[in-house]
Structures are given as C-alpha cells and as structure tokens.
Short mmCIF file of C-alpha atoms and ligand atoms in Angstrom, two decimals:
data_model
loop_
_atom_site.label_atom_id
_atom_site.label_comp_id
_atom_site.label_asym_id
_atom_site.label_seq_id
_atom_site.Cartn_x
_atom_site.Cartn_y
_atom_site.Cartn_z
CA UNK A 1 59.52 141.40 50.39
CA UNK A 2 63.06 142.65 49.76
CA UNK A 3 65.22 140.88 47.19
CA UNK A 4 68.65 142.03 48.34
CA UNK A 5 69.77 143.42 51.68
CA UNK A 6 73.10 145.14 52.23
CA UNK A 7 74.57 144.29 55.64
CA UNK A 8 76.39 147.42 56.85
CA UNK A 9 78.35 145.78 59.65
CA UNK A 10 81.00 143.18 60.51
CA UNK A 11 81.73 140.46 63.05
CA UNK A 12 79.14 138.25 64.68
CA UNK A 13 76.20 140.55 63.93
CA UNK A 14 76.97 140.58 60.19
CA UNK A 15 76.84 136.76 60.29
CA UNK A 16 73.61 136.86 62.33
CA UNK A 17 71.91 139.12 59.77
CA UNK A 18 73.31 137.04 56.89
CA UNK A 19 71.59 133.98 58.37
CA UNK A 20 68.23 135.73 58.70
CA UNK A 21 68.44 136.85 55.06
CA UNK A 22 69.23 133.34 53.82
CA UNK A 23 66.30 131.89 55.74
CA UNK A 24 63.97 134.50 54.21
CA UNK A 25 65.31 133.76 50.72
CA UNK A 26 66.75 137.26 50.48
CA UNK A 27 70.18 137.73 48.90
CA UNK A 28 72.63 139.18 51.44
CA UNK A 29 75.24 141.64 50.14
CA UNK A 30 78.12 142.24 52.54
CA UNK A 31 80.71 145.01 52.79
CA UNK A 32 84.14 144.95 54.43
CA UNK A 33 87.17 147.06 55.21
CA UNK A 34 90.66 146.25 53.97
CA UNK A 35 91.39 144.74 57.39
CA UNK A 36 88.41 142.38 57.07
CA UNK A 37 89.15 140.78 53.66
CA UNK A 38 89.27 137.35 55.27
CA UNK A 39 86.45 137.89 57.80
CA UNK A 40 83.79 135.21 58.22
CA UNK A 41 80.93 137.32 56.83
CA UNK A 42 82.99 137.86 53.65
CA UNK A 43 83.83 134.16 53.33
CA UNK A 44 80.15 133.23 53.62
CA UNK A 45 78.81 135.77 51.14
CA UNK A 46 78.50 135.45 47.40
CA UNK A 47 78.37 139.23 47.03
CA UNK A 48 81.04 141.12 48.99
CA UNK A 49 82.42 144.62 48.40
CA UNK A 50 85.38 146.42 49.92
CA UNK A 51 84.34 149.88 51.13
CA UNK A 52 87.64 151.33 52.31
CA UNK A 53 90.67 151.17 54.61
CA UNK A 54 90.67 149.66 58.09
CA UNK A 55 89.68 152.65 60.25
CA UNK A 56 85.87 152.64 60.77
CA UNK A 57 85.58 156.30 59.75
CA UNK A 58 86.81 155.34 56.27
CA UNK A 59 84.87 152.09 55.90
CA UNK A 60 81.98 150.97 58.15
CA UNK A 61 81.06 154.61 58.83
CA UNK A 62 81.61 155.70 55.23
CA UNK A 63 78.04 156.55 54.22
CA UNK A 64 78.86 157.42 50.60
CA UNK A 65 80.79 154.21 49.99
CA UNK A 66 78.04 152.09 51.52
CA UNK A 67 75.28 153.79 49.53
CA UNK A 68 77.32 153.48 46.34
CA UNK A 69 77.60 149.72 46.85
CA UNK A 70 73.92 149.44 47.79
CA UNK A 71 72.89 151.09 44.53
CA UNK A 72 75.42 149.31 42.34
CA UNK A 73 74.43 145.95 43.80
CA UNK A 74 70.69 146.73 43.47
CA UNK A 75 69.94 146.39 47.18
CA UNK A 76 66.47 147.42 48.26
CA UNK A 77 67.27 147.59 51.98
CA UNK A 78 70.18 148.08 54.41
CA UNK A 79 70.51 146.42 57.80
CA UNK A 80 72.87 148.45 60.03
CA UNK A 81 73.24 145.92 62.91
CA UNK A 82 74.42 147.59 66.16
CA UNK A 83 77.16 150.19 66.69
CA UNK A 84 78.54 151.90 63.54
CA UNK A 85 75.70 153.60 61.57
CA UNK A 86 72.83 151.91 63.39
CA UNK A 87 71.84 154.99 65.40
CA UNK A 88 72.89 157.58 62.84
CA UNK A 89 69.83 159.61 61.82
CA UNK A 90 71.63 161.21 58.85
CA UNK A 91 72.39 157.77 57.46
CA UNK A 92 68.76 156.67 57.86
CA UNK A 93 67.72 159.88 56.07
CA UNK A 94 70.18 159.34 53.22
CA UNK A 95 68.84 155.80 52.74
CA UNK A 96 65.28 157.13 52.53
CA UNK A 97 66.36 159.77 49.98
CA UNK A 98 67.96 157.06 47.84
CA UNK A 99 64.80 154.94 48.01
CA UNK A 100 66.53 152.21 50.03
CA UNK A 101 64.73 150.91 53.14
CA UNK A 102 66.68 151.44 56.36
CA UNK A 103 65.94 148.43 58.60
CA UNK A 104 65.20 150.35 61.78
CA UNK A 105 63.04 153.28 62.89
CA UNK A 106 62.71 156.55 60.98
CA UNK A 107 65.46 159.21 61.03
CA UNK A 108 63.21 161.48 63.13
CA UNK A 109 62.75 158.84 65.83
CA UNK A 110 66.47 157.99 65.89
CA UNK A 111 67.25 161.69 66.28
CA UNK A 112 64.77 162.20 69.08
CA UNK A 113 65.80 159.15 71.12
CA UNK A 114 69.49 159.59 70.26
CA UNK A 115 69.54 162.75 72.34
CA UNK A 116 69.22 161.19 75.78
CA UNK A 117 68.35 164.49 77.48
CA UNK A 118 65.48 165.06 75.02
CA UNK A 119 64.35 161.42 75.34
CA UNK A 120 64.05 161.91 79.12
CA UNK A 121 61.73 164.87 78.58
CA UNK A 122 59.56 162.89 76.15
CA UNK A 123 59.32 160.02 78.64
CA UNK A 124 58.31 162.37 81.45
CA UNK A 125 55.45 163.68 79.33
CA UNK A 126 54.37 160.10 78.54
CA UNK A 127 54.21 159.24 82.24
CA UNK A 128 57.25 156.95 82.17
CA UNK A 129 59.32 157.43 85.34
CA UNK A 130 62.81 158.90 84.75
CA UNK A 131 65.71 159.22 87.19
CA UNK A 132 65.51 162.53 89.10
CA UNK A 133 67.86 164.92 87.29
CA UNK A 134 68.23 168.04 85.18
CA UNK A 135 65.34 169.30 83.05
CA UNK A 136 66.93 168.89 79.65
CA UNK A 137 70.61 169.65 79.18
CA UNK A 138 73.04 171.58 81.34
CA UNK A 139 74.87 174.52 79.67
CA UNK A 140 78.09 174.60 81.72
CA UNK A 141 79.92 173.22 84.74
CA UNK A 142 78.92 176.07 87.11
CA UNK A 143 75.21 175.73 86.37
CA UNK A 144 75.62 171.95 86.58
CA UNK A 145 77.12 172.21 90.07
CA UNK A 146 74.08 174.21 91.24
CA UNK A 147 71.63 171.68 89.76
CA UNK A 148 73.64 168.83 91.31
CA UNK A 149 73.18 170.42 94.76
CA UNK A 150 69.43 170.51 94.16
CA UNK A 151 69.31 166.89 92.97
CA UNK A 152 71.50 165.75 95.88
CA UNK A 153 74.76 163.78 95.70
CA UNK A 154 75.88 161.36 94.38
CA UNK A 155 75.07 162.40 90.81
CA UNK A 156 75.89 161.02 87.38
CA UNK A 157 77.10 163.37 84.64
CA UNK A 158 76.00 162.01 81.25
CA UNK A 159 76.54 162.93 77.61
CA UNK A 160 73.28 163.46 75.69
CA UNK A 161 74.85 161.66 72.71
CA UNK A 162 76.55 159.00 74.86
CA UNK A 163 76.73 155.28 74.18
CA UNK A 164 78.86 152.25 75.01
CA UNK A 165 79.38 153.60 78.55
CA UNK A 166 81.32 156.65 77.32
CA UNK A 167 80.82 160.30 78.33
CA UNK A 168 79.67 159.39 81.88
CA UNK A 169 81.20 160.34 85.25
CA UNK A 170 79.95 159.56 88.76
CA UNK A 171 80.36 162.36 91.30
CA UNK A 172 80.30 161.72 95.04
CA UNK A 173 82.21 164.83 96.15
CA UNK A 174 80.80 168.27 95.18
CA UNK A 175 84.36 169.67 95.08
CA UNK A 176 85.11 167.42 92.11
CA UNK A 177 81.99 168.23 90.13
CA UNK A 178 83.38 170.84 87.76
CA UNK A 179 86.52 168.87 86.85
CA UNK A 180 84.56 165.70 86.20
CA UNK A 181 81.99 167.64 84.16
CA UNK A 182 84.76 168.95 81.88
CA UNK A 183 86.29 165.49 81.64
CA UNK A 184 83.00 163.87 80.60
CA UNK A 185 82.34 166.70 78.17
CA UNK A 186 85.78 166.31 76.57
CA UNK A 187 85.19 162.56 76.20
CA UNK A 188 81.82 163.19 74.58
CA UNK A 189 83.35 165.68 72.14
CA UNK A 190 86.05 163.17 71.22
CA UNK A 191 83.76 160.13 70.90
CA UNK A 192 80.52 161.63 69.61
CA UNK A 193 81.52 165.05 68.27
CA UNK A 194 78.90 166.55 70.59
CA UNK A 195 79.17 168.26 73.95
CA UNK A 196 75.60 168.42 75.24
CA UNK A 197 75.51 167.18 78.85
CA UNK A 198 72.79 166.39 81.42
CA UNK A 199 72.57 165.16 84.99
CA UNK A 200 70.89 162.27 86.76
CA UNK A 201 70.88 161.21 90.36
CA UNK A 202 73.25 158.26 90.70
CA UNK A 203 71.08 155.32 91.73
CA UNK A 204 73.13 153.19 94.14
CA UNK A 205 73.44 149.43 93.62
CA UNK A 206 70.88 149.35 90.82
CA UNK A 207 69.93 146.56 88.46
CA UNK A 208 70.00 147.22 84.73
CA UNK A 209 66.68 145.89 83.45
CA UNK A 210 65.67 146.44 79.83
CA UNK A 211 62.61 145.52 77.82
CA UNK A 212 62.61 144.35 74.20
CA UNK A 213 60.06 146.08 72.01
CA UNK A 214 58.89 145.17 68.51
CA UNK A 215 56.54 147.52 66.67
CA UNK A 216 55.18 147.56 63.12
CA UNK A 217 53.97 150.38 60.89
CA UNK A 218 50.34 149.42 61.52
CA UNK A 219 50.17 150.50 65.15
CA UNK A 220 51.04 147.17 66.80
CA UNK A 221 53.51 147.38 69.69
CA UNK A 222 54.56 144.21 71.53
CA UNK A 223 56.96 143.84 74.44
CA UNK A 224 58.95 140.61 74.60
CA UNK A 225 59.90 140.72 78.26
CA UNK A 226 62.98 141.83 80.12
CA UNK A 227 66.70 141.18 80.16
CA UNK A 228 68.78 141.64 83.29
CA UNK A 229 72.11 143.12 82.15
CA UNK A 230 73.55 144.03 85.54
CA UNK A 231 76.87 142.22 85.09
CA UNK A 232 78.81 145.08 83.51
CA UNK A 233 82.38 146.27 83.26
CA UNK A 234 83.02 149.97 82.64
CA UNK A 235 79.32 150.61 81.96
CA UNK A 236 79.28 147.88 79.29
CA UNK A 237 77.38 144.62 79.58
CA UNK A 238 79.19 141.30 79.89
CA UNK A 239 76.49 138.77 80.94
CA UNK A 240 72.75 139.00 80.37
CA UNK A 241 69.88 136.78 81.47
CA UNK A 242 66.14 136.46 81.19
CA UNK A 243 63.89 136.32 83.14
CA UNK A 244 65.33 138.59 85.83
CA UNK A 245 65.34 137.34 89.41
CA UNK A 246 64.50 140.89 90.51
CA UNK A 247 61.02 141.13 89.01
CA UNK A 248 57.78 139.92 90.56
CA UNK A 249 55.01 139.24 88.04
CA UNK A 250 53.40 142.56 89.09
CA UNK A 251 56.59 144.59 88.63
CA UNK A 252 57.25 142.87 85.29
CA UNK A 253 53.77 143.80 84.07
CA UNK A 254 54.21 147.39 85.26
CA UNK A 255 57.60 147.80 83.60
CA UNK A 256 56.44 146.10 80.41
CA UNK A 257 53.48 148.46 80.20
CA UNK A 258 55.81 151.45 80.74
CA UNK A 259 58.05 150.17 77.92
CA UNK A 260 55.08 149.93 75.55
CA UNK A 261 53.98 153.44 76.58
CA UNK A 262 57.51 154.69 75.89
CA UNK A 263 57.57 153.12 72.43
CA UNK A 264 54.14 154.51 71.58
CA UNK A 265 55.13 158.00 72.79
CA UNK A 266 58.11 157.88 70.44
CA UNK A 267 55.96 156.71 67.50
CA UNK A 268 58.32 153.76 67.34
CA UNK A 269 58.51 151.24 64.49
CA UNK A 270 60.90 148.23 64.33
CA UNK A 271 63.00 146.59 67.11
CA UNK A 272 64.01 148.73 70.07
CA UNK A 273 65.03 148.46 73.69
CA UNK A 274 63.85 150.51 76.64
CA UNK A 275 66.52 150.54 79.34
CA UNK A 276 65.68 151.06 83.02
CA UNK A 277 67.61 151.10 86.26
CA UNK A 278 65.81 149.37 89.10
CA UNK A 279 66.77 150.46 92.60
CA UNK A 280 66.89 148.06 95.55
CA UNK A 281 63.48 149.31 96.78
CA UNK A 282 61.81 148.22 93.52
CA UNK A 283 61.46 151.72 91.99
CA UNK A 284 62.38 151.77 88.29
CA UNK A 285 63.49 154.64 86.06
CA UNK A 286 63.89 154.99 82.29
CA UNK A 287 67.52 155.72 81.32
CA UNK A 288 67.55 155.45 77.53
CA UNK A 289 66.13 153.83 74.44
CA UNK A 290 68.37 151.98 71.99
CA UNK A 291 66.85 152.32 68.54
CA UNK A 292 68.43 149.21 67.02
CA UNK A 293 68.91 145.48 67.47
CA UNK A 294 70.74 144.84 70.72
CA UNK A 295 73.84 142.67 71.23
CA UNK A 296 71.93 140.53 73.76
CA UNK A 297 68.80 139.97 71.62
CA UNK A 298 69.32 136.16 71.35
CA UNK A 299 68.30 135.46 74.96
CA UNK A 300 64.91 137.03 74.23
CA UNK A 301 64.61 135.08 70.97
CA UNK A 302 65.24 131.81 72.77
CA UNK A 303 62.71 132.19 75.59
CA UNK A 304 60.02 133.67 73.30
CA UNK A 305 60.67 131.42 70.26
CA UNK A 306 60.94 134.43 67.95
CA UNK A 307 63.50 135.63 65.39
CA UNK A 308 63.94 139.35 66.00
CA UNK A 309 66.18 140.04 63.01
CA UNK A 310 63.71 138.32 60.70
CA UNK A 311 60.96 140.37 62.32
CA UNK A 312 62.95 143.59 61.78
CA UNK A 313 63.22 142.80 58.08
CA UNK A 314 59.51 141.97 57.74
CA UNK A 315 58.48 145.14 59.55
CA UNK A 316 60.78 147.30 57.39
CA UNK A 317 59.11 145.74 54.34
CA UNK A 318 55.74 146.96 55.65
CA UNK A 319 54.39 143.64 56.93
CA UNK A 320 52.51 143.35 60.22
CA UNK A 321 54.20 141.69 63.20
CA UNK A 322 54.00 137.92 63.00
CA UNK A 323 52.94 137.71 66.68
CA UNK A 324 50.61 139.52 69.07
CA UNK A 325 51.18 140.31 72.74
CA UNK A 326 49.20 137.20 73.69
CA UNK A 327 51.55 134.99 71.65
CA UNK A 328 54.52 136.04 73.80
CA UNK A 329 54.75 133.51 76.61
CA UNK A 330 58.39 133.33 77.69
CA UNK A 331 59.48 129.80 78.47
CA UNK A 332 62.48 128.66 80.55
CA UNK A 333 65.67 130.57 81.28
CA UNK A 334 68.38 131.96 78.97
CA UNK A 335 71.83 133.39 79.70
CA UNK A 336 74.31 135.06 77.36
CA UNK A 337 78.05 135.48 77.95
CA UNK A 338 79.91 137.96 75.77
CA UNK A 339 83.30 136.55 74.86
CA UNK A 340 85.71 139.43 74.31
CA UNK A 341 89.32 139.50 73.11
CA UNK A 342 90.48 141.48 76.11
CA UNK A 343 92.62 141.18 79.22
CA UNK A 344 90.51 141.40 82.41
CA UNK A 345 93.67 141.79 84.50
CA UNK A 346 94.68 144.91 82.57
CA UNK A 347 91.44 146.84 82.97
CA UNK A 348 89.83 144.86 80.12
CA UNK A 349 92.34 146.16 77.57
CA UNK A 350 91.38 144.87 74.09
CA UNK A 351 93.99 142.42 72.78
CA UNK A 352 93.85 141.67 69.03
CA UNK A 353 95.58 138.60 67.65
CA UNK A 354 95.51 135.47 65.54
CA UNK A 355 93.22 132.55 66.34
CA UNK A 356 94.89 129.14 66.22
CA UNK A 357 92.90 126.03 67.15
CA UNK A 358 89.25 126.83 67.75
CA UNK A 359 86.54 124.76 69.35
CA UNK A 360 83.11 126.26 69.96
CA UNK A 361 80.64 124.43 72.21
CA UNK A 362 77.41 122.79 71.11
CA UNK A 363 74.94 120.26 72.39
CA UNK A 364 71.47 120.65 73.81
CA UNK A 365 70.40 124.18 74.64
CA UNK A 366 73.56 125.89 73.37
CA UNK A 367 73.72 128.60 70.70
CA UNK A 368 76.88 130.37 69.54
CA UNK A 369 76.80 133.60 67.52
CA UNK A 370 80.32 134.39 66.41
CA UNK A 371 82.52 135.74 63.66
CA UNK A 372 85.36 133.34 64.44
CA UNK A 373 86.93 130.47 62.52
CA UNK A 374 90.18 128.59 63.08
CA UNK A 375 93.05 130.63 61.69
CA UNK A 376 91.19 133.93 61.53
CA UNK A 377 92.84 137.25 62.26
CA UNK A 378 91.37 139.79 64.72
CA UNK A 379 92.21 143.28 63.52
CA UNK A 380 92.90 145.91 66.23
CA UNK A 381 90.51 148.50 64.81
CA UNK A 382 87.13 147.34 66.06
CA UNK A 383 85.11 146.21 69.06
CA UNK A 384 86.59 143.40 71.20
CA UNK A 385 83.41 141.25 71.11
CA UNK A 386 84.28 138.03 69.26
CA UNK A 387 81.52 135.59 70.17
CA UNK A 388 78.32 135.25 72.17
CA UNK A 389 77.60 132.07 74.03
CA UNK A 390 73.90 131.63 74.72
CA UNK A 391 72.32 128.79 76.68
CA UNK A 392 68.74 127.81 77.41
CA UNK A 393 67.40 125.46 80.10
CA UNK A 394 64.05 124.97 81.84
CA UNK A 395 65.31 126.54 85.08
CA UNK A 396 67.90 129.17 86.00
CA UNK A 397 70.13 126.74 87.86
CA UNK A 398 70.18 124.30 84.94
CA UNK A 399 71.04 127.20 82.64
CA UNK A 400 73.96 128.18 84.89
CA UNK A 401 75.24 124.59 84.89
CA UNK A 402 74.89 124.41 81.13
CA UNK A 403 76.80 127.68 80.74
CA UNK A 404 79.63 126.36 82.94
CA UNK A 405 80.06 123.27 80.79
CA UNK A 406 79.73 125.24 77.54
CA UNK A 407 82.48 127.63 78.70
CA UNK A 408 84.63 124.62 79.65
CA UNK A 409 84.30 123.24 76.11
CA UNK A 410 85.25 126.55 74.50
CA UNK A 411 88.81 126.70 73.19
CA UNK A 412 90.09 129.83 71.46
CA UNK A 413 93.85 129.27 71.14
CA UNK A 414 96.11 132.24 70.52
CA UNK A 415 93.94 134.94 72.08
CA UNK A 416 93.65 136.58 75.47
CA UNK A 417 89.96 136.47 76.39
CA UNK A 418 87.57 136.89 79.31
CA UNK A 419 86.48 133.21 79.13
CA UNK A 420 88.06 132.25 82.47
CA UNK A 421 86.50 135.24 84.17
CA UNK A 422 83.05 134.36 82.79
CA UNK A 423 83.52 130.80 84.00
CA UNK A 424 84.42 132.02 87.51
CA UNK A 425 81.35 134.23 87.62
CA UNK A 426 79.14 131.21 86.86
CA UNK A 427 80.39 129.74 90.16
CA UNK A 428 80.22 132.91 92.25
CA UNK A 429 77.64 132.47 95.06
CA UNK A 430 76.24 135.95 94.42
CA UNK A 431 75.66 135.11 90.76
CA UNK A 432 74.25 131.68 91.56
CA UNK A 433 71.85 133.21 94.10
CA UNK A 434 70.96 135.96 91.63
CA UNK A 435 71.58 138.74 94.15
CA UNK A 436 74.13 140.67 92.07
CA UNK A 437 73.70 144.30 90.91
CA UNK A 438 75.67 146.56 88.54
CA UNK A 439 78.51 146.91 91.07
CA UNK A 440 79.25 143.15 90.92
CA UNK A 441 82.35 143.21 88.69
CA UNK A 442 83.95 146.20 90.39
CA UNK A 443 83.33 144.70 93.82
CA UNK A 444 84.51 141.19 92.97
CA UNK A 445 87.10 141.52 90.19
CA UNK A 446 90.15 140.98 92.37
CA UNK A 447 88.76 137.82 93.93
CA UNK A 448 87.55 136.51 90.57
CA UNK A 449 90.95 137.13 88.96
CA UNK A 450 92.72 135.43 91.85
CA UNK A 451 90.62 132.35 91.13
CA UNK A 452 91.48 132.40 87.46
CA UNK A 453 93.96 129.52 87.54
CA UNK A 454 91.15 127.05 86.97
CA UNK A 455 88.12 127.04 89.19
CA UNK A 456 89.16 127.42 92.80
CA UNK A 457 88.18 124.38 94.84
CA UNK A 458 86.83 126.38 97.73
CA UNK A 459 84.76 128.41 95.30
CA UNK A 460 83.48 125.29 93.54
CA UNK A 461 82.51 123.79 96.89
CA UNK A 462 80.75 127.01 97.88
CA UNK A 463 78.91 126.99 94.55
CA UNK A 464 77.97 123.34 94.95
CA UNK A 465 76.49 124.18 98.36
CA UNK A 466 74.65 127.15 96.88
CA UNK A 467 73.41 125.00 93.99
CA UNK A 468 72.14 122.42 96.47
CA UNK A 469 70.42 125.08 98.56
CA UNK A 470 68.79 126.51 95.45
CA UNK A 471 67.61 123.09 94.37
CA UNK A 472 66.08 122.63 97.81
CA UNK A 473 64.17 125.92 97.35
CA UNK A 474 62.91 125.03 93.88
P1 ADP B 1 73.95 146.82 73.82
O1 ADP B 1 73.01 147.47 74.74
O2 ADP B 1 73.41 146.45 72.50
O3 ADP B 1 74.67 145.75 74.51
P2 ADP B 1 76.38 148.29 73.95
O4 ADP B 1 76.33 149.55 74.72
O5 ADP B 1 77.12 147.15 74.51
O6 ADP B 1 74.91 147.97 73.54
O7 ADP B 1 76.92 148.62 72.51
C1 ADP B 1 76.83 147.72 71.46
C2 ADP B 1 77.88 148.01 70.47
O8 ADP B 1 77.71 149.27 69.90
C3 ADP B 1 79.25 148.01 71.06
O9 ADP B 1 80.08 147.52 70.05
C4 ADP B 1 79.52 149.47 71.35
O10 ADP B 1 80.90 149.75 71.30
C5 ADP B 1 78.78 150.12 70.22
N1 ADP B 1 78.16 151.40 70.56
C6 ADP B 1 77.13 151.62 71.41
N2 ADP B 1 76.74 152.89 71.38
C7 ADP B 1 77.54 153.52 70.51
C8 ADP B 1 77.63 154.86 70.03
N3 ADP B 1 76.80 155.82 70.44
N4 ADP B 1 78.57 155.14 69.12
C9 ADP B 1 79.40 154.19 68.68
N5 ADP B 1 79.35 152.91 69.07
C10 ADP B 1 78.45 152.57 69.97
P1 ADP B 2 74.98 154.02 77.38
O1 ADP B 2 74.30 154.85 76.36
O2 ADP B 2 76.43 154.26 77.46
O3 ADP B 2 74.56 152.59 77.33
P2 ADP B 2 73.25 154.28 79.74
O4 ADP B 2 72.51 155.53 80.02
O5 ADP B 2 72.49 153.13 79.22
O6 ADP B 2 74.45 154.64 78.76
O7 ADP B 2 74.06 153.85 81.03
C1 ADP B 2 75.02 152.80 81.00
C2 ADP B 2 75.01 152.06 82.35
O8 ADP B 2 75.31 152.97 83.42
C3 ADP B 2 73.65 151.48 82.71
O9 ADP B 2 73.50 150.19 82.19
C4 ADP B 2 73.69 151.48 84.23
O10 ADP B 2 74.39 150.35 84.70
C5 ADP B 2 74.50 152.71 84.55
N1 ADP B 2 73.62 153.87 84.82
C6 ADP B 2 73.08 154.71 83.92
N2 ADP B 2 72.36 155.68 84.51
C7 ADP B 2 72.44 155.46 85.84
C8 ADP B 2 71.95 156.12 87.01
N3 ADP B 2 71.22 157.23 86.94
N4 ADP B 2 72.26 155.60 88.23
C9 ADP B 2 73.01 154.48 88.32
N5 ADP B 2 73.53 153.82 87.27
C10 ADP B 2 73.26 154.29 86.04
MG1 MG B 3 72.64 151.82 77.61
#
C-alpha cells in the first residue's frame, strides 16, 4: 500500500480524499495556491506545500510544481480529484514516467475517452447505443450543416474536448447552424485549447442517467447502480439522486450491463462514470465517460455502503476490488444538493466572499462534504461549489423531507448561495413526484425564484398534498 499520497486539488474534494487517506493510514500531502493559504485542506494537513499564485494555470494545473513537491515529499501516488488535472492524459503520463502512481486510469484510456467523438465510435463498436449523430468529428461549419440536415433538427453541437457544460450549442433553426457552430468552436478553443467538434441529435426532455463503475487491474468490473442527475443549470448538475424514478428493474439491468460493456471496451481500470441520456420513450444513449471520481459519488457510496475514494486508492496500488457485483445491493434512497456560492437570480453568477457564522446540518442520515469553516475566505478564482449536502432515508419521500430540514438548518452567513433555490425545489410538486427532466430548472426558474422569500404557503400546501398522495401510493 502507498505510504504518502499527494492530493492535487482543493475545496471539498481535497478534504474528502484527505479523509480516505487518514482512514487507510496513508499520510496525505496537500498543495495549495497563494489564494488558498488558509483553506480547510491546508489547515487539516501536517504536510502542505504552496505551488504557485492564485490562477489555476499557475498552481493547480502546474504539472511541474506538483511533481516537484511529490518527489521532494516522497509521495508514491497522486490523487487528482475532479476538474483540474484529473482528466489530463499528459499529467497521468508524467506521473508514470516519474514512477508515481496516478490514482485513476492509464494515460491512454484518459486520452481515448477524453475525446468524446472518438469515445462515441468506440462505444458503437462495443454495441453500446449512442445518440444518432456525426461519424467522428466534423471538419467545418458547412459540412456540419449538411450532416445536421441528415440527422434531422434539433441538433446539439458539441466540443470533442468539452466538459462542465462548455462548448455545446443547441440548434433548432437550420439558418442559425453555422453561427452557433463557430460560437461553440470558439468557446472550445478558449476553454480547452482544442477545436474538434461533433454533432448529436438533441434528445428532447431527456433524463441524465449515469452509472458508477469500479474496475481493478485484474479484470474485475463492477457497476454500482445509477444516479439521476437531471436537475441541471447550464448543462451542470445541481441535484442528484439514486435510485432513479425513471428506471424499471429491467431497464436498470440493461443500462448497467451496457455500462460494464463500455468500461470493458475501454480497458478501464479505477473509478469511472458512464453517462447516458434517457428519452421519454425509455431509449437510452451513451453521451460520455468521465474518467475520474465524480462530484456526486457520495450518493452511490451511501446506498451501496462502499467508499469509492478508498477503493480508487486500493485499485491504484494493485489490489483487487474489495467487493464483487453480487455484493452490491443498493439500499434506501440518497439525494445530494450542491451548495454553490452563486446568485441564481443573476444567471447563477459565481459570487465569492467571506463566510461569517456557519452552521452545517447533522443528525440521522445526513452527510456534509465541504471545504467551509466559520471565517473562511472564498477566493474568486475557482469553482463555485462550496459544500455538498447528502441525505439518506429508507424511502424517497423520507429522503426529500430529510433534505428539506437539513437545508433549513444550514446557515452560511455572508455569502450569496443557491440554498433557498434548492429548498424550493424540494417542495416543487414535479420534484416530489419525480417527473422532472433536464429542462426542469429552465422551465421553472422564474416561479422558483419568486417563491424564494421563504417557502411559499401555497407551494408548501401543494407539496403537502403531493406528499400525502405519494404516501398513499407507497
Ligand atoms: P460531475 O459529472 O463530476 O458532476 P461536472 O461536469 O459538474 O462533473 O464537473 C466537475 C468539476 O470539474 C466542476 O468543477 C467542473 O467545472 C470541472 N470540469 C469538468 N470538466 C472539465 C474540463 N474538461 N476541464 C476543466 N474543468 C472541468
Ligand atoms: P459535459 O462533458 O459538459 O458534461 P455532456 O456530454 O455530459 O457534457 O453533456 C452535458 C449535459 O447536456 C448532459 O448531462 C445532458 O443534460 C445534456 N446533453 C448532452 N447530450 C445531449 C443530447 N444529445 N441531447 C440532449 N441533451 C444532451
Ligand atoms: Mg457530462
């Protein structure tokens, strides 16, 4: 087993990985930017090294600085978390060259799945359904427009290197295709330094359903069930739950088997996620694989009684998975809310700031993964995710009720957050009934914001009636 792991990340995920290391008796070594001197992961750690100025490009993405620390501090492995260098094949390769284990799949696999157009082709050959679209990438806007006609409108223009909802444009009107293509391509160049584009049919009112995979270097691949991540803003997830109300046992088994096939086709080792869109008729299509730990992994951990970060570390050290497919028997219902420092009424604009009084919820069935403490400073340079609130309960309705009360207990003074919005969603009849799809936020934002001065009474009554009706069904 490893003796020392360098955690190449910040925020809640750095703390999450720190905890897994401590429980495995591995010494965590953390790194930080000049803006993060006082961050929670630095306060917790005995070994902490500054790797550069605030901008990510000079610190958390600074491969040379991170490898220098890893060697100087005698680390035998690096955990990249999510975002930053987690899906950077060159970084994984450099780690291998330096004899340091990268806690994730090999550089070759990251490269192959990181190009979403190439990943689609691999999935097709493995018999995993993909959304109808271009064969591989599209060279220019004119050719794209022709292919879009063949696919049939509406279409979705996507960046092969895309992530975090960027580099995507929906097109309903053929006359706008070329402009939107150039716009998406420019965004991809700016965000990912890459301009390869491809096309997919835009699936209308889909559900985002993803499957968690864990694979070891000895040929074992296990799927740990699905997560429904259909509550999204700007293509980014805000609330996730498992199990999904959309899946029958048959569909779940079919999608799980497709996810395992996908992982095997990729020669996958370590934790990964196969993302699908599910259309209202029950047809599902692969959209991408994330070759890293996912933000929403805790809901899977809770219903399956596993520790995915611990498992990632064990697998990277060459051990076999500590569970088999038969051991995975999901129990109860889990929901995660992502608490972001952002202003929902200003198009979810990130708002940095200073945290005053802080109270995080607890009690039965509540887990909080966060990088917050009273008095901490949120620098403006990074992601707006500040905490994840995760609840478990035997049934979905009990989980929703538990989430409502946990959100009510949460106090983050001094910051603008989406907490009120999350709380409103927990009362929305469509959420309570579980009939929402990925258009939910766009379709309901105005109403939800109008309710934001405390829970609207009419809404609460409606929810109470829905709760009662659901209880009657159960
Ligand atoms: P998840 O599926 O794990 O929820 P998200 O798309 O929400 O993934 O992204 C998780 C984090 O990683 C976010 O902080 C997001 O900004 C960041 N991220 C995702 N993909 C990329 C990428 N290709 N490049 C840079 N950051 C990314
Ligand atoms: P990213 O790498 O940015 O996470 P994804 O390919 O996972 O990009 O797409 C982000 C979100 O966009 C998905 O979660 C889903 O809600 C939506 N989406 C992606 N592809 C399609 C599609 N073909 N039709 C409809 N919605 C889609
Ligand atoms: Mg995605």
